[in-house]
Short mmCIF file of C-alpha atoms in Angstrom, two decimals:
data_model
loop_
_atom_site.label_atom_id
_atom_site.label_comp_id
_atom_site.label_asym_id
_atom_site.label_seq_id
_atom_site.Cartn_x
_atom_site.Cartn_y
_atom_site.Cartn_z
CA MET A 1 114.53 132.46 62.98
CA LEU A 2 116.37 134.94 65.31
CA LYS A 3 113.23 137.19 65.13
CA LYS A 4 111.03 134.61 65.89
CA PHE A 5 112.97 133.37 69.00
CA THR A 6 113.29 137.12 70.12
CA THR A 7 109.78 137.38 69.88
CA LEU A 8 108.94 134.28 71.78
CA PHE A 9 111.79 135.06 74.42
CA SER A 10 109.86 138.42 75.05
CA ILE A 11 106.46 136.98 75.22
CA VAL A 12 107.80 134.65 78.05
CA LEU A 13 109.47 137.54 79.88
CA LEU A 14 106.32 139.40 79.87
CA ASN A 15 104.40 136.68 80.99
CA SER A 16 106.86 136.21 83.94
CA LEU A 17 106.76 139.78 84.66
CA VAL A 18 103.09 139.77 84.92
CA SER A 19 102.99 136.73 87.16
CA ILE A 20 105.55 138.55 89.38
CA LEU A 21 103.66 141.69 89.65
CA ALA A 22 100.32 139.91 90.27
CA ALA A 23 101.91 137.97 93.09
CA GLN A 24 103.34 141.45 94.91
CA PRO A 25 102.36 141.05 98.46
CA HIS A 26 99.89 142.60 100.53
CA ALA A 27 100.99 142.71 104.11
CA LEU A 28 99.04 144.54 106.68
CA GLN A 29 100.41 144.57 110.15
CA LEU A 30 98.28 146.11 113.06
CA ASN A 31 99.41 146.74 116.59
CA PHE A 32 97.02 147.95 118.93
CA PRO A 33 97.87 147.15 122.49
CA ASP A 34 94.53 147.88 124.22
CA GLU A 35 92.58 145.19 121.55
CA GLN A 36 94.09 142.14 123.05
CA ASN A 37 91.99 138.91 121.81
CA ASP A 38 89.70 141.25 120.23
CA THR A 39 88.42 141.49 116.49
CA VAL A 40 88.37 144.02 113.93
CA LEU A 41 86.87 144.13 110.39
CA LEU A 42 88.85 145.28 107.26
CA ALA A 43 86.30 146.99 104.93
CA HIS A 44 86.71 149.05 101.78
CA TYR A 45 84.70 151.87 100.30
CA TYR A 46 83.05 151.30 97.00
CA ASN A 47 80.33 153.37 95.25
CA GLY A 48 79.49 155.19 98.48
CA LYS A 49 79.16 152.02 100.56
CA LEU A 50 81.43 149.99 102.87
CA PHE A 51 81.90 146.31 101.96
CA VAL A 52 83.86 143.86 104.51
CA ASN A 53 86.98 142.29 102.95
CA ASP A 54 88.32 140.33 106.14
CA THR A 55 88.01 139.56 109.87
CA LEU A 56 91.36 140.08 111.90
CA ILE A 57 91.79 138.43 115.43
CA PHE A 58 94.14 140.29 117.65
CA ASP A 59 96.43 138.01 119.80
CA GLN A 60 97.40 138.67 123.53
CA MET A 61 99.74 141.40 122.76
CA GLY A 62 97.17 143.24 120.54
CA SER A 63 98.80 142.27 117.31
CA ALA A 64 97.25 141.02 113.96
CA ARG A 65 98.45 140.46 110.45
CA LEU A 66 97.01 139.91 107.05
CA ASP A 67 98.85 138.83 104.13
CA GLY A 68 97.81 138.23 100.37
CA ALA A 69 97.93 139.51 97.14
CA LEU A 70 97.74 143.19 96.13
CA ARG A 71 94.34 144.73 96.77
CA PRO A 72 92.87 147.39 94.66
CA GLN A 73 93.86 150.87 95.55
CA GLY A 74 91.49 152.88 97.38
CA ILE A 75 90.46 154.18 100.86
CA TYR A 76 89.98 151.22 103.38
CA THR A 77 88.75 151.26 107.01
CA LEU A 78 89.41 149.09 110.21
CA TYR A 79 86.09 148.60 111.99
CA PHE A 80 86.52 148.18 115.56
CA ASP A 81 82.98 148.84 116.82
CA GLU A 82 80.33 151.27 115.83
CA ASN A 83 81.86 154.07 117.69
CA ARG A 84 85.36 153.51 116.38
CA ARG A 85 86.37 153.46 112.86
CA LEU A 86 89.76 154.05 111.18
CA ASP A 87 90.27 155.13 107.43
CA PHE A 88 93.51 154.44 105.66
CA LEU A 89 94.87 154.68 102.20
CA LEU A 90 96.26 151.79 100.16
CA GLY A 91 98.07 152.76 97.42
CA ALA A 92 100.88 151.14 94.97
CA ASP A 93 102.96 149.93 98.32
CA GLN A 94 100.65 147.88 100.31
CA THR A 95 103.21 146.51 102.91
CA LEU A 96 102.40 148.78 105.85
CA THR A 97 102.10 148.75 109.76
CA ILE A 98 99.23 150.48 111.39
CA GLY A 99 99.38 151.09 115.31
CA GLN A 100 98.59 152.93 118.21
CA GLU A 101 101.15 154.56 120.47
CA ASN A 102 100.17 157.15 123.37
CA GLY A 103 96.72 157.24 122.08
CA ALA A 104 97.94 158.52 118.52
CA ILE A 105 97.77 156.54 115.04
CA LYS A 106 100.94 155.60 113.44
CA VAL A 107 101.25 154.22 110.17
CA THR A 108 104.62 153.24 108.64
CA GLY A 109 106.00 151.14 105.68
CA ALA A 110 104.08 152.35 102.73
CA LEU A 111 104.79 156.08 101.79
CA GLU A 112 101.44 157.20 100.35
CA SER A 113 99.77 155.37 103.48
CA GLU A 114 101.91 157.61 105.64
CA TRP A 115 101.17 160.70 103.86
CA PHE A 116 97.35 160.05 104.18
CA GLN A 117 97.77 159.53 107.97
CA ASP A 118 99.70 162.89 108.43
CA TYR A 119 96.84 164.73 106.33
CA ILE A 120 94.32 163.20 108.51
CA ASP A 121 96.07 164.47 111.57
CA HIS A 122 96.52 167.72 110.09
CA LEU A 123 92.75 167.88 109.37
CA ALA A 124 91.55 166.85 112.69
CA THR A 125 94.04 169.54 114.37
CA LYS A 126 92.23 172.20 111.91
CA LYS A 127 88.86 170.97 112.75
CA THR A 128 89.49 171.42 116.58
CA GLU A 129 90.38 174.92 116.02
CA ALA A 130 87.65 175.62 113.75
CA ALA A 131 85.27 174.15 116.57
CA ALA A 132 86.77 176.17 119.23
CA LEU A 133 86.41 179.37 116.88
CA ARG A 134 82.71 178.80 116.30
CA GLN A 135 82.16 178.30 119.92
CA LYS A 136 83.54 181.75 120.73
CA LEU A 137 81.61 183.29 117.66
CA ASP A 138 78.47 181.86 119.08
CA SER A 139 79.15 183.63 122.55
CA SER A 140 80.18 186.87 120.95
CA ASN A 141 76.74 188.26 121.24
CA GLY A 142 77.09 189.86 117.96
CA GLN A 143 80.04 192.32 118.70
CA ALA A 144 80.96 193.70 115.49
CA GLU A 145 84.74 193.77 115.96
CA THR A 146 84.96 190.24 117.75
CA THR A 147 82.73 188.56 115.13
CA ALA A 148 84.72 190.02 112.33
CA GLY A 149 87.68 188.75 113.62
CA LEU A 150 86.61 185.29 114.31
CA LYS A 151 85.03 184.98 110.94
CA GLN A 152 88.44 186.08 109.53
CA GLN A 153 90.33 183.53 111.39
CA LEU A 154 87.84 180.85 110.17
CA ALA A 155 88.40 182.01 106.63
CA ASP A 156 91.96 181.49 107.15
CA LEU A 157 91.52 177.86 108.70
CA ASP A 158 89.57 177.27 105.28
CA ASP A 159 92.53 178.85 103.00
CA ASP A 160 94.96 176.69 104.92
CA ILE A 161 93.20 173.39 103.96
CA GLN A 162 92.91 174.60 100.44
CA GLN A 163 96.36 175.16 100.51
CA LYS A 164 97.14 171.66 102.17
CA TRP A 165 95.08 170.02 99.20
CA GLN A 166 97.24 171.67 96.79
CA GLN A 167 100.73 170.99 98.48
CA GLU A 168 99.56 167.46 99.00
CA ALA A 169 98.37 166.76 95.44
CA GLU A 170 101.84 168.21 93.97
CA LYS A 171 103.71 165.98 96.73
CA GLY A 172 102.10 162.91 95.51
CA ALA A 173 101.74 163.78 91.70
CA ARG A 174 101.49 160.51 89.78
CA THR A 175 100.17 158.55 92.97
CA PHE A 176 96.62 157.80 94.07
CA TYR A 177 97.39 159.66 97.13
CA GLY A 178 98.25 162.61 95.06
CA LYS A 179 94.98 162.26 93.02
CA PHE A 180 92.81 161.74 96.10
CA MET A 181 94.07 164.92 97.58
CA ALA A 182 93.70 166.92 94.14
CA SER A 183 90.01 165.75 93.99
CA ASN A 184 89.21 168.06 96.71
CA ILE A 185 90.22 170.98 94.98
CA ARG A 186 87.23 172.63 93.66
CA PRO A 187 87.88 174.64 90.24
CA THR A 188 87.02 178.39 90.57
CA MET A 189 86.39 180.77 88.00
CA ASN A 190 88.53 183.92 87.99
CA LYS A 191 86.25 186.77 87.68
CA GLU A 192 88.87 189.28 86.71
CA LYS A 193 89.51 187.50 83.38
CA LEU A 194 85.78 188.00 82.25
CA PRO A 195 84.73 190.55 80.02
CA ALA A 196 84.19 193.96 81.88
CA PRO A 197 80.34 194.03 81.01
CA VAL A 198 79.93 190.57 82.68
CA GLN A 199 81.78 191.56 85.87
CA THR A 200 79.13 194.27 86.62
CA ASN A 201 76.07 192.48 85.36
CA ASP A 202 74.79 190.02 88.22
CA SER A 203 72.57 187.96 85.74
CA LEU A 204 75.50 187.50 83.26
CA LEU A 205 77.94 186.76 85.94
CA TRP A 206 75.48 184.12 87.40
CA VAL A 207 75.44 182.44 83.72
CA TYR A 208 79.21 182.41 83.45
CA ASN A 209 79.62 180.96 86.97
CA TYR A 210 76.92 178.29 86.23
CA ASN A 211 78.40 177.18 83.12
CA PHE A 212 81.91 177.42 84.66
CA ASN A 213 81.11 174.92 87.33
CA LYS A 214 79.04 172.52 85.20
CA ASN A 215 81.73 172.29 82.69
CA HIS A 216 84.78 171.97 85.39
CA TYR A 217 83.27 170.35 88.36
CA TRP A 218 85.30 167.22 87.35
CA ASP A 219 88.58 168.61 86.50
CA ASN A 220 90.38 167.39 89.65
CA PHE A 221 88.03 164.57 90.46
CA ASP A 222 88.89 161.67 87.76
CA LEU A 223 85.39 159.95 87.58
CA LEU A 224 86.88 157.61 85.11
CA ASP A 225 89.52 156.33 87.61
CA ALA A 226 88.20 153.22 89.21
CA ARG A 227 90.35 153.96 92.45
CA MET A 228 88.14 157.20 92.79
CA TRP A 229 85.01 154.95 93.16
CA ARG A 230 86.87 153.38 96.06
CA THR A 231 86.69 156.59 98.19
CA PRO A 232 84.12 157.73 100.48
CA THR A 233 83.67 161.07 98.60
CA ILE A 234 82.28 159.69 95.38
CA ASN A 235 78.44 159.78 96.36
CA SER A 236 78.63 163.02 97.63
CA LYS A 237 80.47 164.50 94.58
CA LEU A 238 77.61 162.74 92.37
CA ASN A 239 74.68 164.00 94.58
CA GLU A 240 76.27 167.40 94.69
CA TYR A 241 76.98 167.84 90.77
CA PHE A 242 73.78 166.07 89.64
CA ASN A 243 71.47 167.67 92.30
CA GLN A 244 73.03 171.25 93.17
CA VAL A 245 75.31 172.30 90.33
CA LEU A 246 73.23 171.31 87.48
CA ILE A 247 69.93 173.27 86.95
CA GLN A 248 67.13 170.74 87.93
CA HIS A 249 65.55 170.68 84.37
CA PRO A 250 65.84 167.72 82.13
CA ASP A 251 67.25 170.05 79.41
CA SER A 252 70.33 170.64 81.79
CA VAL A 253 70.76 167.32 83.27
CA LEU A 254 70.12 164.87 80.63
CA PRO A 255 73.01 165.80 78.00
CA VAL A 256 75.51 165.91 80.81
CA ALA A 257 74.38 162.66 81.95
CA ILE A 258 74.47 160.94 78.57
CA ASP A 259 77.78 162.40 78.17
CA LEU A 260 79.25 161.30 81.14
CA ILE A 261 77.75 157.70 80.82
CA GLU A 262 79.05 157.41 77.15
CA ALA A 263 82.77 158.32 78.42
CA SER A 264 82.45 155.75 81.26
CA LYS A 265 82.16 152.88 78.89
CA ILE A 266 85.84 152.60 78.81
CA ASN A 267 85.62 150.77 82.04
CA ARG A 268 82.43 148.26 82.52
CA GLU A 269 82.28 148.80 86.23
CA ILE A 270 82.24 152.67 86.10
CA PHE A 271 79.88 152.29 83.50
CA GLN A 272 77.52 150.24 85.62
CA ASN A 273 77.94 152.47 88.63
CA LEU A 274 77.32 155.83 86.91
CA THR A 275 74.52 154.62 84.76
CA SER A 276 72.93 153.04 87.74
CA PHE A 277 73.24 156.37 89.82
CA VAL A 278 71.76 158.51 87.21
CA LEU A 279 68.70 156.23 86.83
CA ASN A 280 68.19 155.90 90.62
CA ASN A 281 68.70 159.53 91.29
CA SER A 282 66.51 160.73 88.61
CA ILE A 283 63.42 158.50 89.62
CA GLN A 284 63.84 159.64 93.09
CA SER A 285 64.37 163.51 92.41
CA GLU A 286 61.93 165.96 94.00
CA TYR A 287 62.02 167.74 90.99
CA LEU A 288 59.23 166.43 88.42
CA GLY A 289 61.31 167.34 85.38
CA ILE A 290 63.89 165.30 86.14
CA GLU A 291 61.68 162.28 85.37
CA ASN A 292 62.34 162.80 81.86
CA VAL A 293 65.92 161.82 82.35
CA PHE A 294 64.89 158.53 84.00
CA VAL A 295 62.65 157.74 80.87
CA ALA A 296 65.32 158.55 78.51
CA VAL A 297 68.28 156.69 80.41
CA ALA A 298 65.95 153.83 80.90
CA GLU A 299 65.33 153.39 77.12
CA LYS A 300 68.67 154.10 76.03
CA TYR A 301 70.75 151.85 78.12
CA TYR A 302 68.42 149.40 79.93
CA LEU A 303 65.50 148.63 77.65
CA ARG A 304 68.06 148.31 74.79
CA GLY A 305 70.28 145.54 76.50
CA GLU A 306 73.31 147.65 77.45
CA ALA A 307 72.76 147.36 81.26
CA PHE A 308 74.38 143.92 81.34
CA TRP A 309 74.10 143.99 85.44
CA ALA A 310 70.32 144.19 85.35
CA THR A 311 68.28 141.33 86.33
CA GLU A 312 65.22 140.47 84.64
CA LYS A 313 63.20 141.45 87.64
CA THR A 314 64.81 144.65 87.47
CA LEU A 315 64.14 145.37 83.91
CA GLU A 316 60.49 144.50 84.42
CA THR A 317 60.22 147.07 87.16
CA ILE A 318 61.93 149.69 84.90
CA ARG A 319 59.90 148.60 81.94
CA ARG A 320 56.67 149.18 84.04
CA GLU A 321 57.73 152.59 85.28
CA VAL A 322 58.64 153.63 81.61
CA TYR A 323 55.33 152.39 80.49
CA PHE A 324 53.49 154.61 83.05
CA ARG A 325 55.66 157.71 82.62
CA ARG A 326 56.61 158.06 79.04
CA ASN A 327 53.20 159.44 77.72
CA ASN A 328 53.15 162.22 80.31
CA LEU A 329 56.45 163.93 80.64
CA LEU A 330 56.87 167.66 81.59
CA GLY A 331 57.38 169.55 78.27
CA GLU A 332 55.15 167.06 76.28
CA VAL A 333 51.82 167.25 74.78
CA ALA A 334 49.04 165.60 76.85
CA LYS A 335 47.32 162.75 75.40
CA GLU A 336 43.74 163.78 74.16
CA LEU A 337 40.76 163.10 76.37
CA PHE A 338 37.53 162.64 74.55
CA LEU A 339 35.06 161.75 77.11
CA PRO A 340 31.15 161.96 78.04
CA ASP A 341 29.96 164.30 80.80
CA GLU A 342 27.10 163.81 83.08
CA ALA A 343 24.49 164.29 80.24
CA GLY A 344 26.46 162.05 77.66
CA ASN A 345 27.90 164.91 75.65
CA TYR A 346 31.54 164.10 74.69
CA GLN A 347 33.91 166.85 75.71
CA SER A 348 37.38 167.28 74.22
CA LEU A 349 40.52 168.38 76.48
CA HIS A 350 42.21 169.52 73.27
CA GLN A 351 39.47 171.76 72.05
CA GLN A 352 39.77 174.09 75.50
CA THR A 353 40.98 177.58 74.32
CA THR A 354 41.73 178.76 77.70
CA PRO A 355 45.65 179.75 78.26
CA PHE A 356 45.65 176.98 80.99
CA THR A 357 43.89 173.87 81.53
CA LEU A 358 43.70 171.86 84.94
CA VAL A 359 43.08 167.79 84.48
CA VAL A 360 42.36 166.40 87.61
CA PHE A 361 41.67 162.43 88.00
CA TRP A 362 39.96 161.45 91.22
CA GLU A 363 37.48 158.86 92.80
CA PRO A 364 35.11 159.19 95.69
CA GLU A 365 36.74 156.41 97.71
CA CYS A 366 40.10 158.17 97.78
CA GLY A 367 40.65 160.07 101.06
CA HIS A 368 42.73 162.68 99.50
CA CYS A 369 40.28 163.10 96.89
CA LYS A 370 37.19 163.73 99.11
CA LYS A 371 39.13 166.87 100.45
CA GLN A 372 41.09 168.08 97.38
CA VAL A 373 38.44 168.02 94.94
CA PRO A 374 35.90 170.09 96.58
CA GLN A 375 39.03 172.39 97.66
CA LEU A 376 40.29 172.70 94.02
CA PHE A 377 36.49 173.63 92.77
CA GLU A 378 36.00 176.23 95.71
CA GLU A 379 39.61 177.98 95.83
CA VAL A 380 40.63 177.46 92.13
CA PHE A 381 37.80 177.03 89.70
CA LEU A 382 35.60 179.60 91.48
CA LYS A 383 38.17 182.05 92.08
CA THR A 384 39.71 182.16 88.55
CA ASP A 385 38.50 184.13 85.48
CA PRO A 386 37.16 181.21 83.39
CA SER A 387 38.79 183.07 80.21
CA LYS A 388 42.04 182.07 81.59
CA LEU A 389 41.60 178.51 82.97
CA ALA A 390 39.62 175.45 82.08
CA ILE A 391 39.13 172.45 84.36
CA MET A 392 38.40 169.06 83.31
CA ALA A 393 37.59 166.66 86.35
CA VAL A 394 38.15 162.92 85.14
CA TYR A 395 36.13 160.48 87.43
CA THR A 396 38.32 157.24 87.35
CA GLN A 397 35.74 154.62 88.19
CA THR A 398 32.89 153.25 86.39
CA ASN A 399 29.79 153.42 89.01
CA LYS A 400 27.77 156.49 87.76
CA LYS A 401 25.78 156.71 90.85
CA GLU A 402 28.65 157.28 93.14
CA TRP A 403 29.94 159.76 90.61
CA LEU A 404 26.73 161.85 90.64
CA ASP A 405 26.22 161.60 94.18
CA PHE A 406 29.33 163.16 94.83
CA LEU A 407 28.81 165.88 92.30
CA GLU A 408 25.62 166.60 93.76
CA GLU A 409 26.89 166.33 97.30
CA HIS A 410 29.57 168.98 96.61
CA GLU A 411 27.84 170.91 93.98
CA LEU A 412 30.58 170.70 91.48
CA ASN A 413 28.77 172.28 88.74
CA GLY A 414 30.26 174.58 86.03
CA TRP A 415 33.66 172.75 85.11
CA LEU A 416 33.95 169.86 82.93
CA ASN A 417 32.85 166.71 84.71
CA VAL A 418 33.64 163.46 82.65
CA TRP A 419 34.43 159.91 82.94
CA ASP A 420 35.06 156.89 81.06
CA PRO A 421 32.40 154.45 81.61
CA ASP A 422 33.97 151.69 79.26
CA GLN A 423 37.57 152.44 80.24
CA VAL A 424 38.60 152.89 76.54
CA SER A 425 40.83 156.05 76.63
CA ASN A 426 43.67 154.37 78.29
CA PHE A 427 44.06 157.66 80.65
CA GLN A 428 45.44 155.35 83.38
CA VAL A 429 48.65 154.73 81.51
CA ASN A 430 48.61 157.97 79.56
CA TYR A 431 48.38 160.10 82.92
CA ASN A 432 49.77 157.49 85.22
CA THR A 433 46.89 157.77 87.45
CA ARG A 434 47.92 154.83 89.61
CA THR A 435 47.61 157.40 92.62
CA THR A 436 44.72 159.94 92.94
CA PRO A 437 44.17 162.81 92.95
CA MET A 438 46.36 163.46 90.13
CA ILE A 439 46.41 166.85 88.86
CA TYR A 440 48.00 168.20 85.59
CA LEU A 441 48.35 171.76 84.57
CA LEU A 442 48.83 172.32 80.88
CA ASP A 443 49.34 175.39 78.65
CA SER A 444 47.59 176.69 75.66
CA ASP A 445 49.12 174.17 73.56
CA LYS A 446 48.27 171.52 76.18
CA LYS A 447 51.78 170.98 77.05
CA ILE A 448 52.28 169.46 80.35
CA ILE A 449 53.66 172.62 82.80
CA ALA A 450 53.34 170.39 86.08
CA LYS A 451 51.84 167.40 87.52
CA LYS A 452 51.32 165.54 90.72
CA LEU A 453 50.24 168.83 92.09
CA THR A 454 48.38 169.40 95.31
CA VAL A 455 45.91 172.27 95.32
CA GLU A 456 47.96 174.97 97.26
CA GLN A 457 50.79 174.32 94.56
CA VAL A 458 48.11 174.60 91.71
CA LYS A 459 47.22 178.03 93.43
CA GLN A 460 50.76 179.32 93.71
CA LEU A 461 51.63 178.30 90.01
CA LEU A 462 48.46 180.10 88.69
CA ASP A 463 49.33 183.03 90.31
CA GLN A 464 52.54 183.31 88.93
CA LEU A 465 51.63 182.21 85.31
CA ILE A 466 48.42 184.22 84.92
CA ASP A 467 50.25 187.28 86.51
CA ALA A 468 53.14 186.81 84.20
CA GLY A 469 50.69 186.59 81.25
#
């Protein structure tokens, strides 16, 4: 009986403590004497954007106050107008005063917030010093002695910032402030610890450095801490990692993306944010192979029901994009095209025996086609050894006269001119010909090397590939 009572008492006590903790105050006092009767917006960073929380109105003394329950820890901003914005940090203690005295910003009351303002002031001083040094460097007229000295001073300033991050991270250990400071520190590989043959081989050194950066980029930035998603740096970090650190090839990007997304499932918001970022980033990438990442992530998380945040309209858009892209991904074997030529004889794409094959989808009413198809014929087909390259030009419409007239007008004879008069080959989907011209480059196995090419890109690629072969 005593045991049951003790357990019940513990539960009641625990519930009371939870209620007390939930009711802890957030008290923000603002003192800006020059802002009498003006307004300021309180906003917070989240997932690379700013979101407004409250509007505060200053009284005749330039004071304003906001009370309430604790807010999520993160970086917040006071938005005075489009030219004035003040970032500040909210940590565990959120009772603080922010004011302006003699032109300087002063933060008191919450230690983490005070530390953050001190850091901002320090950073501003170093930026001013760096700007002055760069100005001197620009006007040094390239004098070796002067230039070397100024560059060394700039390097010293950079070292100072690096040391500041380290010091502040240690000072604020186990606080959000400390974690945010640590997130600025980029892990660096110690070259001296590498095997001697690697240290003197540029190619091997590059591989070691790449793998180190890929595997250790997030060491000091806790991607799975929700507070880090409430900072202004999260978006730049994600962009840098996925678009600069990683080799822009699906074999490099996709496994890492899946690992991070799977790990993020411990927090629904982070899972949503990270998965959405990878999906959007991959479909917007200028590197065509990253489209493979989009299709894989879309199929794994969105089209199988894990993307709980996606509306039916969003899912329909994603389904459509996957539908048009999944059959023509880089590295995959292009779908067979078995189509009649001008004389009605059927030609097979997969039976072309040259090391490389170009497939171009076009129509005469397309402005770009009118220019690029004859250009492709003149500058690529006629100037390339036919034993190295075959070209299949696919007319996408069903007006035979229009097709033949264009072929005759531009004398497009010698390459494979084909069409699909009954529209039964499904090339529109298999090759995503929603826009034309659409040019694909295939290897000897008919695997897709590149697509959505311009004529200039075709020429450059073929020069490289044929020379290499």
